[in-house]
């Protein structure tokens, strides 16, 4: 090959490279201007690939101010979800509304929904037949949409030496048939069971129906206004016992969550093993046994519902949109972050 041929070939290669670089640069310029992306963003920031199931992909999210309320169990979910929804759908304005006189809870939330005070309600129990009947008389139906899994955990004093309780033993405590821990293999110590009132909470209604099998609380039960105050009593008094939504109990530093079982010596922990001693809290906290909740191995689990008023109006659209947001991957991640178990 002659020197002239080498020179010509070099010129062709340089020209080809220059054309290629020009085309690439032109495409980058067109792309950044067409989509409003600055060059500094392309060079300094990793481009996030959106999930296939995010808040922004939910259709038919209405605009306006929508009041909702109900279960106190939902409080950690509200804290995680509402602000995230507001970022993506700022015109879908959500306002948590408490009852004027009664204590907040699933029952009062559904009552407020029926009374046209709420657009939709949050509940820790299913809708009752009488509530469905009342809705029918008002000209609409109530739809319950499950969005998360929760469990009921049993809180006792940290010094109580007991491997666990069966559901029968738990029932016997709260119906007054058993009144000393010695009867259950524990220390000789009177039992003081605490509970919120059934009319105040869907958790208590669920417990009464599914653990007490419809029996009434015994005269030994001490009723208390809030879970916070109940856990303070349990932390102070060695013989006390209380039940609440698992995320409210398992990670606490002052009380111990007891394993439960349907049969003796087959107890399932509401926390992941190994158990973290409370003296390591709050640097380390016990975490929910999400696998046992999802599989149903843990004996007291339930679903959390969005209760929607099916009236063909904006309230129905708001409730269905809210439930659909929670059922996205993004919503389920926030539910898990709030301490509950993903439904999907």
Tab-separated table of C-alpha atoms in Angstrom, residues 58-266:
chain	number	residue	atom	x	y	z
A	58	UNK	CA	-53.227	5.121	38.905
A	59	UNK	CA	-56.049	6.432	36.677
A	60	UNK	CA	-59.177	8.347	37.708
A	61	UNK	CA	-57.740	10.047	40.780
A	62	UNK	CA	-60.251	12.831	41.511
A	63	UNK	CA	-59.500	16.428	42.427
A	64	UNK	CA	-60.908	18.132	45.495
A	65	UNK	CA	-60.870	17.905	49.287
A	66	UNK	CA	-61.943	14.540	50.694
A	67	UNK	CA	-62.457	13.789	54.382
A	68	UNK	CA	-61.711	10.334	55.718
A	69	UNK	CA	-61.302	8.724	59.142
A	70	UNK	CA	-61.790	5.590	61.191
A	71	UNK	CA	-59.400	3.049	62.672
A	72	UNK	CA	-56.617	4.202	64.991
A	73	UNK	CA	-54.639	1.135	63.853
A	74	UNK	CA	-54.213	2.953	60.543
A	75	UNK	CA	-52.330	5.899	62.099
A	76	UNK	CA	-48.810	4.728	61.053
A	77	UNK	CA	-50.057	4.097	57.491
A	78	UNK	CA	-51.598	7.550	57.292
A	79	UNK	CA	-48.292	9.091	58.342
A	80	UNK	CA	-46.410	7.287	55.572
A	81	UNK	CA	-48.950	7.454	52.761
A	82	UNK	CA	-50.696	10.830	52.862
A	83	UNK	CA	-47.614	12.974	52.278
A	84	UNK	CA	-46.424	10.684	49.477
A	85	UNK	CA	-49.823	10.877	47.769
A	86	UNK	CA	-49.786	14.676	48.060
A	87	UNK	CA	-46.482	14.870	46.179
A	88	UNK	CA	-47.776	12.899	43.183
A	89	UNK	CA	-51.439	14.003	43.278
A	90	UNK	CA	-51.461	17.460	44.946
A	91	UNK	CA	-55.042	18.156	43.833
A	92	UNK	CA	-56.267	14.967	45.533
A	93	UNK	CA	-56.441	16.527	48.993
A	94	UNK	CA	-56.964	14.208	51.967
A	95	UNK	CA	-58.135	15.405	55.387
A	96	UNK	CA	-58.247	13.065	58.381
A	97	UNK	CA	-61.399	13.821	60.389
A	98	UNK	CA	-62.050	12.681	63.961
A	99	UNK	CA	-65.569	12.235	65.377
A	100	UNK	CA	-66.922	15.171	67.341
A	101	UNK	CA	-67.923	13.239	70.466
A	102	UNK	CA	-67.136	9.514	70.166
A	103	UNK	CA	-63.628	8.018	70.236
A	104	UNK	CA	-62.044	7.395	66.831
A	105	UNK	CA	-62.156	3.810	65.593
A	106	UNK	CA	-63.363	1.529	62.823
A	107	UNK	CA	-66.972	1.545	64.002
A	108	UNK	CA	-67.179	5.302	64.383
A	109	UNK	CA	-65.502	5.758	61.000
A	110	UNK	CA	-68.100	3.593	59.272
A	111	UNK	CA	-70.850	5.394	61.180
A	112	UNK	CA	-69.496	8.732	59.961
A	113	UNK	CA	-69.333	7.349	56.414
A	114	UNK	CA	-72.989	6.345	56.626
A	115	UNK	CA	-73.780	9.791	58.028
A	116	UNK	CA	-72.194	11.496	55.013
A	117	UNK	CA	-69.390	12.979	57.137
A	118	UNK	CA	-66.640	11.092	55.305
A	119	UNK	CA	-65.824	10.291	51.691
A	120	UNK	CA	-64.371	6.894	52.709
A	121	UNK	CA	-63.326	5.134	55.903
A	122	UNK	CA	-60.374	3.093	57.158
A	123	UNK	CA	-61.208	-0.037	59.109
A	124	UNK	CA	-59.419	-2.837	60.942
A	125	UNK	CA	-62.462	-5.094	60.606
A	126	UNK	CA	-64.947	-6.089	57.947
A	127	UNK	CA	-68.284	-4.320	57.537
A	128	UNK	CA	-71.031	-5.724	59.769
A	129	UNK	CA	-74.349	-6.968	58.335
A	130	UNK	CA	-76.284	-4.236	60.139
A	131	UNK	CA	-74.003	-1.587	58.618
A	132	UNK	CA	-74.657	-3.014	55.161
A	133	UNK	CA	-78.374	-2.931	55.869
A	134	UNK	CA	-78.214	0.679	56.949
A	135	UNK	CA	-76.327	1.602	53.781
A	136	UNK	CA	-78.932	-0.168	51.670
A	137	UNK	CA	-81.695	1.883	53.301
A	138	UNK	CA	-79.745	5.026	52.420
A	139	UNK	CA	-79.592	4.008	48.766
A	140	UNK	CA	-76.039	2.737	48.352
A	141	UNK	CA	-73.767	-0.211	49.185
A	142	UNK	CA	-70.553	-0.423	51.199
A	143	UNK	CA	-67.535	-2.023	49.563
A	144	UNK	CA	-64.572	-3.202	51.649
A	145	UNK	CA	-61.217	-3.278	49.847
A	146	UNK	CA	-58.391	-5.121	51.698
A	147	UNK	CA	-55.004	-3.404	51.420
A	148	UNK	CA	-52.783	-4.803	54.217
A	149	UNK	CA	-52.321	-7.597	56.769
A	150	UNK	CA	-52.095	-6.976	60.495
A	151	UNK	CA	-51.840	-9.216	63.543
A	152	UNK	CA	-52.933	-8.918	67.158
A	153	UNK	CA	-50.018	-9.092	69.601
A	154	UNK	CA	-50.187	-9.772	73.331
A	155	UNK	CA	-48.211	-7.443	75.608
A	156	UNK	CA	-47.049	-8.489	79.081
A	157	UNK	CA	-44.538	-7.213	81.633
A	158	UNK	CA	-40.918	-7.942	80.593
A	159	UNK	CA	-40.288	-9.980	83.772
A	160	UNK	CA	-43.187	-12.395	83.242
A	161	UNK	CA	-41.644	-15.828	82.750
A	162	UNK	CA	-44.003	-17.650	80.390
A	163	UNK	CA	-43.207	-19.294	77.022
A	164	UNK	CA	-46.511	-18.288	75.443
A	165	UNK	CA	-50.285	-18.618	75.510
A	166	UNK	CA	-52.769	-20.704	73.583
A	167	UNK	CA	-55.832	-19.008	72.153
A	168	UNK	CA	-57.958	-20.914	74.685
A	169	UNK	CA	-55.848	-19.621	77.572
A	170	UNK	CA	-56.087	-16.073	76.212
A	171	UNK	CA	-59.851	-16.427	75.971
A	172	UNK	CA	-60.031	-17.780	79.528
A	173	UNK	CA	-58.101	-14.749	80.811
A	174	UNK	CA	-60.406	-12.234	79.158
A	175	UNK	CA	-63.638	-14.023	80.043
A	176	UNK	CA	-62.607	-14.316	83.701
A	177	UNK	CA	-62.157	-18.090	83.870
A	178	UNK	CA	-58.451	-17.750	84.715
A	179	UNK	CA	-57.275	-15.068	87.140
A	180	UNK	CA	-53.742	-16.056	88.187
A	181	UNK	CA	-50.630	-16.671	86.085
A	182	UNK	CA	-49.892	-19.741	88.224
A	183	UNK	CA	-52.865	-21.475	86.544
A	184	UNK	CA	-51.010	-21.132	83.220
A	185	UNK	CA	-47.593	-22.307	84.377
A	186	UNK	CA	-46.350	-18.870	85.352
A	187	UNK	CA	-45.605	-17.208	88.695
A	188	UNK	CA	-48.122	-16.947	91.532
A	189	UNK	CA	-49.402	-13.548	90.486
A	190	UNK	CA	-52.910	-12.164	89.904
A	191	UNK	CA	-53.740	-11.366	86.275
A	192	UNK	CA	-55.014	-7.895	85.420
A	193	UNK	CA	-56.257	-7.855	81.819
A	194	UNK	CA	-56.619	-4.500	80.047
A	195	UNK	CA	-58.684	-3.667	76.972
A	196	UNK	CA	-60.122	-0.711	75.143
A	197	UNK	CA	-63.919	-0.686	74.899
A	198	UNK	CA	-65.557	-2.590	72.003
A	199	UNK	CA	-67.515	0.457	70.868
A	200	UNK	CA	-64.276	2.423	70.509
A	201	UNK	CA	-62.226	0.121	68.330
A	202	UNK	CA	-62.397	-2.348	65.474
A	203	UNK	CA	-59.472	-4.209	67.068
A	204	UNK	CA	-61.538	-4.915	70.174
A	205	UNK	CA	-64.579	-5.940	68.102
A	206	UNK	CA	-62.336	-8.302	66.123
A	207	UNK	CA	-60.853	-9.724	69.341
A	208	UNK	CA	-64.279	-10.204	70.909
A	209	UNK	CA	-65.618	-12.019	67.859
A	210	UNK	CA	-62.580	-14.120	66.894
A	211	UNK	CA	-60.786	-14.802	70.195
A	212	UNK	CA	-63.638	-14.701	72.689
A	213	UNK	CA	-65.924	-16.433	70.148
A	214	UNK	CA	-68.679	-13.931	70.840
A	215	UNK	CA	-68.504	-14.221	74.627
A	216	UNK	CA	-68.451	-11.044	76.672
A	217	UNK	CA	-65.484	-9.679	78.571
A	218	UNK	CA	-65.253	-10.824	82.181
A	219	UNK	CA	-65.757	-8.482	85.113
A	220	UNK	CA	-62.006	-8.740	85.771
A	221	UNK	CA	-61.160	-6.738	82.614
A	222	UNK	CA	-60.012	-3.168	83.177
A	223	UNK	CA	-61.094	-0.869	80.338
A	224	UNK	CA	-58.749	1.912	79.323
A	225	UNK	CA	-58.982	4.744	76.806
A	226	UNK	CA	-55.849	4.336	74.653
A	227	UNK	CA	-53.202	1.773	73.747
A	228	UNK	CA	-50.500	4.212	74.917
A	229	UNK	CA	-51.939	4.321	78.428
A	230	UNK	CA	-52.517	0.565	78.477
A	231	UNK	CA	-48.893	-0.178	77.569
A	232	UNK	CA	-47.736	2.174	80.324
A	233	UNK	CA	-49.775	0.129	82.828
A	234	UNK	CA	-48.345	-3.146	81.529
A	235	UNK	CA	-44.800	-1.792	81.808
A	236	UNK	CA	-45.374	-0.823	85.464
A	237	UNK	CA	-47.358	-3.818	86.766
A	238	UNK	CA	-45.993	-7.398	86.482
A	239	UNK	CA	-49.397	-9.145	86.373
A	240	UNK	CA	-50.984	-7.125	83.565
A	241	UNK	CA	-51.782	-8.157	80.007
A	242	UNK	CA	-53.015	-6.207	76.972
A	243	UNK	CA	-53.601	-6.825	73.272
A	244	UNK	CA	-53.269	-4.466	70.317
A	245	UNK	CA	-52.225	-4.230	66.695
A	246	UNK	CA	-48.846	-5.975	66.384
A	247	UNK	CA	-46.882	-2.920	65.143
A	248	UNK	CA	-47.987	-1.087	68.305
A	249	UNK	CA	-46.548	-3.813	70.555
A	250	UNK	CA	-43.668	-5.742	68.964
A	251	UNK	CA	-41.142	-2.894	68.714
A	252	UNK	CA	-41.806	-1.450	72.176
A	253	UNK	CA	-38.953	-1.045	74.667
A	254	UNK	CA	-41.007	-1.389	77.858
A	255	UNK	CA	-43.213	-4.463	77.284
A	256	UNK	CA	-42.748	-7.976	75.948
A	257	UNK	CA	-44.805	-9.570	73.162
A	258	UNK	CA	-45.857	-13.148	74.016
A	259	UNK	CA	-45.834	-15.962	71.435
A	260	UNK	CA	-49.257	-17.458	70.682
A	261	UNK	CA	-50.425	-20.866	69.543
A	262	UNK	CA	-53.545	-22.785	68.700
A	263	UNK	CA	-52.123	-25.738	70.618
A	264	UNK	CA	-49.812	-26.007	73.667
A	265	UNK	CA	-46.078	-26.073	72.909
A	266	UNK	CA	-46.673	-24.888	69.338
